[in-house]
Short mmCIF file of C-alpha atoms in Angstrom, two decimals:
data_model
loop_
_atom_site.label_atom_id
_atom_site.label_comp_id
_atom_site.label_asym_id
_atom_site.label_seq_id
_atom_site.Cartn_x
_atom_site.Cartn_y
_atom_site.Cartn_z
CA MET A 1 98.29 82.71 121.89
CA MET A 2 95.15 84.29 120.32
CA THR A 3 96.08 85.56 116.99
CA THR A 4 94.10 88.54 115.39
CA VAL A 5 91.73 86.09 113.24
CA GLN A 6 90.48 84.45 116.60
CA ARG A 7 90.10 88.17 118.21
CA ARG A 8 87.55 89.29 115.17
CA THR A 9 83.97 89.87 115.60
CA LYS A 10 81.61 87.89 113.62
CA THR A 11 81.14 90.92 110.88
CA GLU A 12 84.75 91.03 110.55
CA THR A 13 84.98 87.61 109.74
CA LYS A 14 82.17 87.80 107.34
CA ILE A 15 83.94 90.56 105.47
CA ARG A 16 87.36 88.81 105.63
CA ASP A 17 85.70 85.65 104.09
CA ALA A 18 83.80 87.65 101.52
CA PHE A 19 87.15 89.10 100.68
CA ILE A 20 89.27 85.95 100.17
CA GLU A 21 86.06 84.50 98.13
CA LEU A 22 86.07 87.56 95.79
CA MET A 23 89.99 87.73 95.31
CA GLN A 24 89.89 84.16 94.34
CA GLU A 25 86.84 84.56 92.02
CA LYS A 26 87.51 87.96 90.48
CA GLY A 27 90.73 89.40 91.84
CA PHE A 28 91.52 92.70 93.67
CA GLU A 29 90.76 95.02 90.92
CA ALA A 30 87.19 93.80 90.04
CA MET A 31 86.10 93.26 93.71
CA THR A 32 83.88 96.29 94.99
CA VAL A 33 82.64 97.09 98.33
CA SER A 34 79.07 96.37 96.88
CA SER A 35 80.17 93.08 96.02
CA ILE A 36 82.15 92.50 99.48
CA VAL A 37 78.94 93.52 101.51
CA ARG A 38 76.28 91.51 99.15
CA LEU A 39 78.40 88.32 99.95
CA ALA A 40 78.97 89.08 103.59
CA ASP A 41 75.13 89.64 103.89
CA ILE A 42 75.71 93.20 105.56
CA ASN A 43 74.88 96.55 104.82
CA ARG A 44 77.37 99.10 103.72
CA GLY A 45 77.02 101.02 106.76
CA THR A 46 78.25 98.17 108.53
CA PHE A 47 81.38 97.78 106.19
CA TYR A 48 81.90 101.54 106.70
CA LEU A 49 82.28 101.15 110.59
CA HIS A 50 85.23 98.57 110.14
CA TYR A 51 87.08 99.86 107.12
CA LEU A 52 87.33 103.17 104.77
CA ASP A 53 87.32 101.31 101.31
CA LYS A 54 88.44 97.97 99.63
CA PHE A 55 92.11 98.96 100.25
CA ASP A 56 91.82 99.60 103.85
CA LEU A 57 90.25 95.90 104.24
CA LYS A 58 93.26 94.48 102.34
CA GLN A 59 95.64 96.55 103.92
CA GLN A 60 94.20 95.48 107.57
CA LEU A 61 94.23 91.90 106.67
CA ILE A 62 97.59 92.06 105.73
CA ASP A 63 98.34 93.92 108.92
CA ASP A 64 96.81 91.05 110.78
CA ALA A 65 98.25 88.47 109.52
CA ILE A 66 101.83 89.95 109.67
CA ASP A 67 101.47 90.89 113.70
CA ASP A 68 100.23 87.29 113.92
CA LEU A 69 103.49 86.05 112.41
CA ALA A 70 105.29 88.59 114.23
CA GLU A 71 104.09 87.64 117.52
CA ILE A 72 104.87 83.77 116.69
CA LEU A 73 108.24 84.36 115.26
CA VAL A 74 110.14 87.47 117.47
CA ASP A 75 107.45 88.88 120.27
CA SER A 76 107.01 85.20 121.85
CA ASP A 77 110.66 84.78 122.96
CA ALA A 78 110.91 88.30 124.86
CA ARG A 79 107.59 87.49 126.34
CA SER A 80 108.41 84.20 127.52
CA GLY A 81 111.89 85.26 128.87
CA ARG A 82 113.23 82.09 126.70
CA SER A 83 117.21 82.37 127.03
CA ALA A 84 119.77 82.92 124.44
CA VAL A 85 120.31 80.76 121.63
CA GLY A 86 123.15 78.29 121.85
CA ASP A 87 124.38 78.10 118.19
CA VAL A 88 124.40 79.89 114.86
CA LEU A 89 122.35 77.20 113.42
CA ASP A 90 119.40 78.08 115.78
CA ILE A 91 119.48 81.57 114.47
CA PHE A 92 116.13 80.59 112.51
CA ARG A 93 114.47 78.68 115.25
CA THR A 94 113.14 75.80 113.82
CA GLU A 95 110.17 75.76 116.78
CA ALA A 96 109.13 79.12 116.03
CA ILE A 97 109.30 78.76 111.87
CA ALA A 98 107.16 75.25 112.44
CA GLU A 99 104.51 77.38 114.35
CA ALA A 100 104.65 80.02 111.71
CA LEU A 101 104.13 77.53 108.95
CA ARG A 102 101.02 75.87 110.70
CA TYR A 103 99.62 79.26 111.19
CA VAL A 104 100.26 79.98 107.48
CA LYS A 105 98.52 76.60 106.59
CA ARG A 106 95.14 77.03 108.84
CA GLU A 107 94.80 80.63 107.34
CA TYR A 108 96.13 79.45 103.63
CA ALA A 109 92.69 80.56 101.63
CA PHE A 110 93.65 84.26 103.06
CA PHE A 111 97.76 83.97 101.67
CA ASP A 112 96.39 82.34 98.41
CA ALA A 113 94.55 85.01 97.84
CA ILE A 114 97.13 87.49 98.63
CA SER A 115 99.90 85.53 97.23
CA ARG A 116 97.64 85.13 93.57
CA SER A 117 97.04 88.91 93.44
CA GLY A 118 99.16 89.82 90.70
CA ASN A 119 102.07 92.02 91.08
CA ASP A 120 101.38 92.69 95.31
CA MET A 121 104.61 91.21 97.05
CA GLN A 122 103.77 93.50 99.73
CA MET A 123 103.07 90.58 101.84
CA TYR A 124 106.37 88.75 101.16
CA ASP A 125 108.45 91.71 101.82
CA ARG A 126 106.83 92.23 104.91
CA PHE A 127 107.16 88.85 105.68
CA LYS A 128 110.95 89.10 104.85
CA ASP A 129 110.96 91.91 107.29
CA VAL A 130 109.66 89.82 110.27
CA LEU A 131 112.14 87.12 109.39
CA LYS A 132 114.92 90.12 109.49
CA ARG A 133 113.92 91.13 112.75
CA MET A 134 114.15 87.21 114.09
CA LEU A 135 117.19 87.20 112.52
CA ILE A 136 118.67 90.40 114.49
CA SER A 137 117.26 89.83 117.81
CA GLN A 138 118.93 86.16 117.61
CA ALA A 139 122.14 87.65 116.79
CA LYS A 140 121.95 89.95 119.38
CA ARG A 141 121.72 86.94 121.80
CA LEU A 142 124.39 85.09 119.99
CA ASP A 143 126.57 88.56 120.57
CA LEU A 144 126.88 88.53 116.48
CA THR A 145 127.61 92.44 116.20
CA SER A 146 130.24 92.37 113.42
CA HIS A 147 129.38 94.60 110.56
CA THR A 148 130.71 91.61 107.80
CA PHE A 149 130.46 87.70 107.96
CA ALA A 150 132.75 85.63 105.79
CA ASP A 151 133.73 89.13 104.29
CA ILE A 152 130.19 89.76 103.42
CA PRO A 153 128.74 93.10 104.43
CA GLN A 154 126.29 92.83 106.89
CA PRO A 155 123.20 93.81 104.77
CA TYR A 156 124.02 91.55 102.04
CA ALA A 157 124.78 88.74 104.76
CA MET A 158 121.33 89.19 106.23
CA GLU A 159 119.82 89.61 102.76
CA ILE A 160 121.43 86.14 101.51
CA LEU A 161 119.91 84.28 104.78
CA VAL A 162 116.39 86.14 104.98
CA SER A 163 115.69 85.82 101.28
CA SER A 164 116.56 81.87 101.17
CA VAL A 165 114.01 81.08 103.83
CA SER A 166 111.32 83.52 102.96
CA SER A 167 112.02 82.12 99.21
CA ILE A 168 110.94 78.67 100.48
CA ILE A 169 108.30 79.42 102.38
CA TRP A 170 106.71 81.70 99.46
CA LEU A 171 107.31 78.86 97.02
CA TRP A 172 105.51 76.45 99.56
CA ILE A 173 102.52 78.86 99.81
CA ARG A 174 102.37 79.51 96.35
CA GLY A 175 102.54 75.74 95.13
CA GLY A 176 99.30 75.06 97.67
CA CYS A 177 101.24 74.15 101.27
CA LYS A 178 100.96 70.43 99.81
CA GLU A 179 104.06 69.59 101.84
CA THR A 180 103.84 69.48 105.56
CA PRO A 181 104.89 72.47 107.85
CA GLU A 182 107.80 70.29 109.27
CA ARG A 183 108.61 69.02 105.73
CA ILE A 184 109.43 72.77 104.96
CA CYS A 185 110.93 73.26 108.23
CA ALA A 186 113.28 69.94 107.28
CA ILE A 187 114.10 71.68 103.91
CA ILE A 188 114.92 75.07 105.77
CA GLU A 189 117.25 72.97 108.14
CA ARG A 190 119.30 71.41 105.24
CA ASN A 191 119.37 75.06 103.45
CA LYS A 192 121.35 75.89 106.80
CA THR A 193 124.30 74.07 106.19
CA MET A 194 124.22 73.69 102.29
CA ALA A 195 125.77 76.08 99.86
CA PRO A 196 123.68 76.32 96.96
CA LEU A 197 126.05 74.83 94.03
CA ASP A 198 126.06 71.72 96.51
CA ILE A 199 122.38 71.10 95.25
CA LEU A 200 123.82 70.61 91.37
CA ARG A 201 126.02 67.99 92.77
#
């Protein structure tokens, strides 16, 4: 699979790299188009051929990352014609989660810059939405069409499942992706069968 990162032009890559560096050094508020083009060593006209302003640049970069994650977590199943999962414990496919974590680790500088941008939780919320799409897709394959699960209404049950996985991954990103993707997958796997209070016992 070729990601949007791999499909970028040389100019777009230079702009993205400058954006990441400035996010880490100055933060988004202090960043200007002038500082981006100076660091990327391009002229303003070239920047505006690709983006409207710094807000559009940030949005397009987030959209690209989410598209890549959706391709890994959701779309690859449909494209490959993979058969239905066999068990409810497979509803978050370990293989797909591991590949998504490897992608995040490869693109860590970008995810780190976005995750440290203060109150910007757009990436976190959109990542949760991708996981929710994966969950819905897999639930349909398992024919889980109930409106309640363990006497919990479906929207709440889905939030419990998705939030636990996305929170583990986001904590990993915020902590510097120090553990291997395989280790984080093992934690997510353990989380599937463990009640929250079991951790305290």
